[in-house]
XYZ file of C-alpha atoms in Angstrom:
332
model
C -8.809 3.370 15.931
C -11.107 5.467 14.193
C -15.106 3.913 13.943
C -16.800 4.822 10.818
C -15.915 6.488 7.100
C -15.744 10.157 8.645
C -13.784 9.407 11.565
C -11.377 7.505 8.943
C -11.198 10.953 6.481
C -11.061 12.727 8.946
C -7.779 10.552 10.850
C -5.695 10.056 7.541
C -6.224 14.193 6.376
C -5.372 15.223 9.916
C -2.252 11.928 9.913
C -1.299 13.891 6.462
C -1.342 17.263 6.986
C 0.492 16.436 9.964
C 3.042 15.158 8.462
C 3.144 18.226 6.141
C 3.234 20.604 8.976
C 6.306 18.798 10.449
C 9.091 18.196 7.726
C 7.425 17.107 4.632
C 7.041 20.619 3.348
C 10.487 21.877 3.702
C 11.903 18.172 2.460
C 9.618 19.112 -0.950
C 11.361 23.243 -0.828
C 14.718 21.575 -1.400
C 14.179 18.781 -2.736
C 13.293 20.636 -6.079
C 16.722 22.571 -5.946
C 18.535 19.531 -5.633
C 16.216 18.912 -8.895
C 16.986 22.636 -10.296
C 20.221 22.753 -9.803
C 21.021 19.368 -11.412
C 18.593 19.922 -14.421
C 19.968 23.317 -14.949
C 18.230 25.081 -18.469
C 18.179 28.470 -15.971
C 16.562 26.414 -13.114
C 19.764 27.468 -10.542
C 18.237 30.724 -10.558
C 15.692 32.180 -8.512
C 12.905 33.697 -10.037
C 13.135 36.708 -7.805
C 17.035 37.827 -8.698
C 15.996 36.339 -12.181
C 13.802 39.348 -12.480
C 15.903 41.292 -11.521
C 18.617 40.456 -13.488
C 16.625 41.197 -16.686
C 15.380 44.433 -15.815
C 19.023 46.088 -15.560
C 19.518 44.127 -18.499
C 21.841 41.934 -17.439
C 22.528 38.448 -19.027
C 21.916 35.061 -16.447
C 24.300 32.781 -17.708
C 24.259 29.592 -15.695
C 27.510 27.037 -15.950
C 26.232 23.585 -15.127
C 28.728 22.063 -12.924
C 26.868 19.666 -11.063
C 24.830 17.397 -13.821
C 27.926 15.716 -15.687
C 28.886 15.234 -12.106
C 25.876 13.337 -10.742
C 26.031 11.441 -14.176
C 29.334 10.102 -13.828
C 28.586 8.834 -10.178
C 24.338 8.172 -11.657
C 27.127 4.963 -14.264
C 29.162 3.816 -11.265
C 26.440 2.525 -9.932
C 24.899 1.135 -13.102
C 28.216 -0.413 -13.921
C 28.444 -1.434 -10.634
C 25.238 -3.104 -9.948
C 24.765 -6.650 -7.941
C 22.453 -9.766 -8.642
C 20.769 -11.743 -6.099
C 21.982 -14.865 -4.893
C 22.243 -17.224 -1.838
C 24.116 -20.014 0.081
C 23.282 -22.450 2.257
C 23.952 -21.430 5.531
C 22.678 -23.725 7.960
C 19.955 -26.593 9.500
C 18.364 -28.665 6.237
C 19.602 -26.131 3.496
C 21.445 -27.109 0.733
C 22.957 -26.097 -1.800
C 19.480 -27.117 -4.536
C 17.954 -25.145 -2.210
C 20.230 -21.745 -2.187
C 20.588 -22.078 -6.517
C 16.823 -22.589 -6.602
C 16.188 -19.358 -3.930
C 19.055 -17.648 -6.421
C 16.740 -18.836 -10.144
C 13.502 -17.877 -8.494
C 15.305 -13.940 -6.910
C 16.712 -13.506 -10.874
C 12.826 -14.758 -12.156
C 11.377 -11.645 -9.939
C 13.634 -9.295 -10.474
C 13.970 -9.810 -13.964
C 10.044 -9.532 -14.291
C 10.110 -6.109 -12.538
C 13.074 -4.446 -14.825
C 14.693 -4.229 -11.367
C 18.055 -3.159 -12.566
C 16.647 -0.305 -13.665
C 13.937 0.480 -10.985
C 17.079 0.221 -8.754
C 18.690 2.838 -11.076
C 15.786 5.258 -10.769
C 15.896 4.578 -7.120
C 19.130 5.236 -6.447
C 19.454 8.939 -8.616
C 15.838 9.479 -5.947
C 18.791 9.840 -3.153
C 21.558 10.814 -4.882
C 19.991 14.078 -6.297
C 16.690 14.182 -3.736
C 17.538 13.053 -0.803
C 15.725 9.854 -0.761
C 14.590 6.920 -2.912
C 11.930 4.629 -2.437
C 10.726 0.911 -3.056
C 7.303 -0.352 -3.117
C 7.014 -3.988 -2.960
C 3.658 -6.247 -2.762
C 1.740 -8.810 -3.973
C 0.012 -8.041 -7.535
C -3.055 -10.137 -8.961
C -3.176 -7.841 -12.016
C -1.754 -10.426 -14.180
C -1.561 -13.269 -12.213
C -4.135 -15.172 -10.320
C -2.239 -16.760 -8.420
C 0.016 -13.699 -7.218
C 3.728 -12.322 -8.132
C 5.468 -10.369 -6.744
C 5.075 -6.264 -7.944
C 8.238 -4.432 -7.339
C 7.996 -0.055 -8.339
C 9.434 3.350 -7.367
C 7.850 6.227 -6.003
C 8.488 9.565 -6.308
C 10.017 10.495 -3.097
C 7.717 14.123 -3.068
C 4.515 11.937 -2.421
C 6.248 9.010 -0.382
C 5.633 10.768 3.920
C 7.334 9.078 6.684
C 6.430 9.982 10.299
C 7.944 12.566 10.826
C 8.876 11.641 14.568
C 10.769 8.511 13.367
C 14.735 8.761 13.687
C 14.524 5.055 12.500
C 16.110 4.095 8.595
C 14.677 1.381 8.704
C 10.699 1.615 8.840
C 9.351 -1.238 11.146
C 10.576 1.763 13.416
C 8.281 4.607 11.831
C 4.618 4.605 13.368
C 2.990 4.785 10.118
C 4.097 5.584 6.111
C 2.126 8.089 3.692
C 1.733 7.860 0.126
C 0.076 10.663 -1.460
C -1.159 9.965 -4.917
C -3.279 11.501 -7.404
C -5.701 9.053 -9.268
C -8.455 9.528 -12.158
C -11.814 7.698 -10.853
C -11.320 4.795 -13.596
C -8.202 4.714 -12.011
C -9.784 3.594 -8.662
C -12.427 1.405 -10.116
C -9.304 -0.793 -10.822
C -7.726 -0.605 -7.687
C -10.258 -0.457 -4.759
C -14.004 -1.094 -6.889
C -16.484 1.129 -7.519
C -17.105 3.682 -5.325
C -19.395 6.676 -5.506
C -18.095 9.506 -6.295
C -20.231 12.136 -7.624
C -20.124 13.538 -4.781
C -16.107 14.492 -4.705
C -15.401 17.700 -6.727
C -13.399 19.180 -9.455
C -10.140 16.882 -9.390
C -8.890 20.358 -9.873
C -9.106 20.757 -6.076
C -6.976 19.734 -3.493
C -7.747 18.908 -0.570
C -5.718 19.465 2.188
C -2.373 21.234 3.171
C -1.196 22.604 -0.895
C 2.709 20.914 -0.326
C 3.346 21.913 -4.035
C 3.482 20.998 -7.106
C 3.849 17.226 -8.336
C 6.504 16.659 -10.522
C 4.507 15.944 -14.452
C 5.345 16.389 -18.128
C 2.887 19.157 -18.279
C 3.663 22.415 -16.617
C 2.633 24.107 -12.695
C -0.537 25.950 -14.113
C -2.485 26.363 -11.059
C -6.262 25.341 -12.713
C -7.673 25.925 -9.436
C -6.714 29.391 -8.917
C -8.293 30.176 -12.822
C -11.588 27.616 -12.116
C -11.076 26.170 -15.297
C -10.433 22.539 -15.154
C -10.633 19.123 -17.173
C -13.676 18.909 -19.345
C -13.103 15.545 -19.250
C -14.227 13.307 -16.445
C -12.881 10.438 -16.921
C -9.383 12.269 -16.488
C -9.700 14.303 -13.277
C -7.644 13.554 -10.693
C -8.193 13.026 -7.425
C -6.088 12.829 -4.281
C -5.963 9.300 -2.455
C -4.061 9.358 0.834
C -3.144 6.083 0.909
C -1.528 5.214 4.895
C -0.210 2.437 6.280
C 0.099 2.453 9.949
C 1.536 -0.074 13.204
C -1.946 -0.740 14.756
C -2.112 -3.663 18.135
C -5.301 -6.121 17.017
C -6.159 -9.429 18.971
C -6.256 -11.499 16.764
C -5.691 -14.980 16.241
C -2.173 -16.383 15.554
C -0.072 -19.503 15.113
C 3.145 -20.358 17.298
C 5.742 -22.327 15.216
C 7.816 -25.007 16.627
C 10.433 -21.973 15.524
C 8.908 -19.447 18.048
C 8.067 -17.596 15.301
C 4.148 -15.928 15.861
C 2.603 -15.281 12.183
C -1.343 -13.588 12.089
C -3.426 -16.529 10.404
C -5.952 -13.903 8.720
C -4.897 -15.184 5.592
C -3.697 -18.960 5.666
C -6.080 -21.235 4.608
C -7.791 -23.211 6.871
C -6.361 -26.704 5.882
C -2.626 -25.302 5.932
C -3.523 -23.813 9.921
C -4.875 -27.226 10.712
C -2.037 -28.848 8.858
C 0.686 -26.944 11.196
C -0.911 -27.401 14.409
C -1.016 -31.425 14.148
C 2.664 -30.417 13.285
C 3.241 -29.201 16.534
C 2.145 -25.709 15.900
C -0.015 -23.393 18.820
C -3.288 -21.514 17.559
C -4.283 -18.916 19.801
C -5.512 -15.820 20.739
C -2.872 -12.796 21.647
C -1.838 -9.237 20.821
C -0.031 -9.018 17.773
C 1.802 -5.728 16.619
C 0.216 -5.645 12.672
C -0.158 -3.004 9.800
C -3.862 -1.509 9.357
C -3.710 -0.214 5.645
C -6.272 2.580 4.945
C -6.781 4.741 1.821
C -9.420 8.099 1.650
C -10.418 9.922 -0.487
C -11.427 14.093 0.295
C -15.116 12.348 1.767
C -14.324 8.434 0.834
C -13.204 5.503 2.626
C -11.755 3.182 0.172
C -9.943 0.818 1.348
C -9.670 -0.062 5.833
C -7.847 -3.469 6.658
C -5.328 -5.725 8.094
C -2.120 -5.766 5.759
C -1.090 -9.297 4.308
C 2.108 -7.892 4.851
C 4.091 -7.812 8.146
C 5.104 -4.859 6.807
C 5.008 -1.144 5.341
C 5.323 -1.234 1.244
C 7.852 0.822 1.106
C 10.742 0.417 1.224
C 13.251 3.496 1.576
C 16.529 4.550 1.018
C 18.884 7.412 1.775
C 22.543 8.423 0.221
C 23.027 9.348 3.917
C 21.228 8.954 7.353
C 21.156 11.024 10.229
C 19.463 10.180 12.971
C 16.053 11.417 10.384
C 18.339 13.803 8.962
C 18.884 12.809 4.936
C 21.346 14.560 2.644
C 22.302 13.836 -1.015
C 24.891 14.309 -3.486
C 24.105 17.243 -4.383
C 22.915 18.969 -1.240
C 27.126 20.416 -0.692
C 27.517 20.769 -4.377
C 24.652 23.916 -4.192
C 27.416 26.461 -2.544
C 30.465 25.473 -4.600
C-alpha cells in the first residue's frame, strides 16, 4: 500500500492508465459507436465515408431502423417495473417486520426516484453494453444520513480489467473518473490546496475519448484556450475503491459474522460484547477508498461500506465479456 501522497497519486494514476490500455478504450469506442447508431442524426455514417461521398456528390442517407426497436424494448421495461417487497422466511422474522421493511424500501425508492434511475441504467446497458448504479450513504440532506442511489455514465466506470466476475466482490478494484470544479471538490472532500493544478482543460492520464455532455467536443487543449471563469474549470478526479488486507479490530457475532468496529460507537461495541459477541484483531478484507487529482490526495481511508458502492448491470454477460442489443443490430 502506498505510504505518502506522491505514491498514492502515482498508484491511482498508474492503475487508471492500466485499465484504459487493457480494454476500457476499446469498450468506449464500441459503446460510442452503438450510441451513434441508436441516436442517428447522421451518426451512423463514418466521417471518412461521409467526406468521400460528399466529395462525389452522393447523398448520405440514413434510415434509422434501430432506435424505434430499442425504444420499444425500453418501453417494455417501463411497463414491467417491479416494486421491492419482503416476506418473512425464518427465525424471528414475522409479517409485521416484513411489512415495515417493504415500506422502508418503497420510501428509499421514492426519495431516489429509483424507477426513473432504474430505467436509465437499463437503457445504458441495452445501448452501451453496461449500466451502473452507485449506492451509498449521503449526509448532504440529513445529518443522520440516508441511502443515496445515483446512476453513473458507463464510460466513466473502469472495472478491474483482469476480473471476470459479474459480482464486484470478485473484482480487485473499480475506478470512477470524474470532471469536477474546485467548488464541487471542496463540497465533497473539503478545502484542498488546488492552486498548483493546471487549467481544467489539461487532461492528465491517458486520453480515453471525450465524454458525453451538452457542449460539443471542441478540443480546447489543442488551441491553448480555456474557460476564463476559474470557478467553472473542471479537473479530472480518479475515484478508486480497492480490496486490501487490514489488521483490524472486529466483532464476531453469535452467528459467526465478522464485522469491523471502526464505524461503531463504543457503547454499541460494549453492548454486543456483553451479549456474547467476541472482539478481537483479525486480518480482514476491506475496501480502501482513495480519491486523487493530478497531484493531490483528496481522500484516502477505509470505506465505511462492506462492498464497492458501484453496482453493475450487464444485459448479456459471459466471463467478463459484455454485450448490448445494438451490437448485433449494427451489421444488418
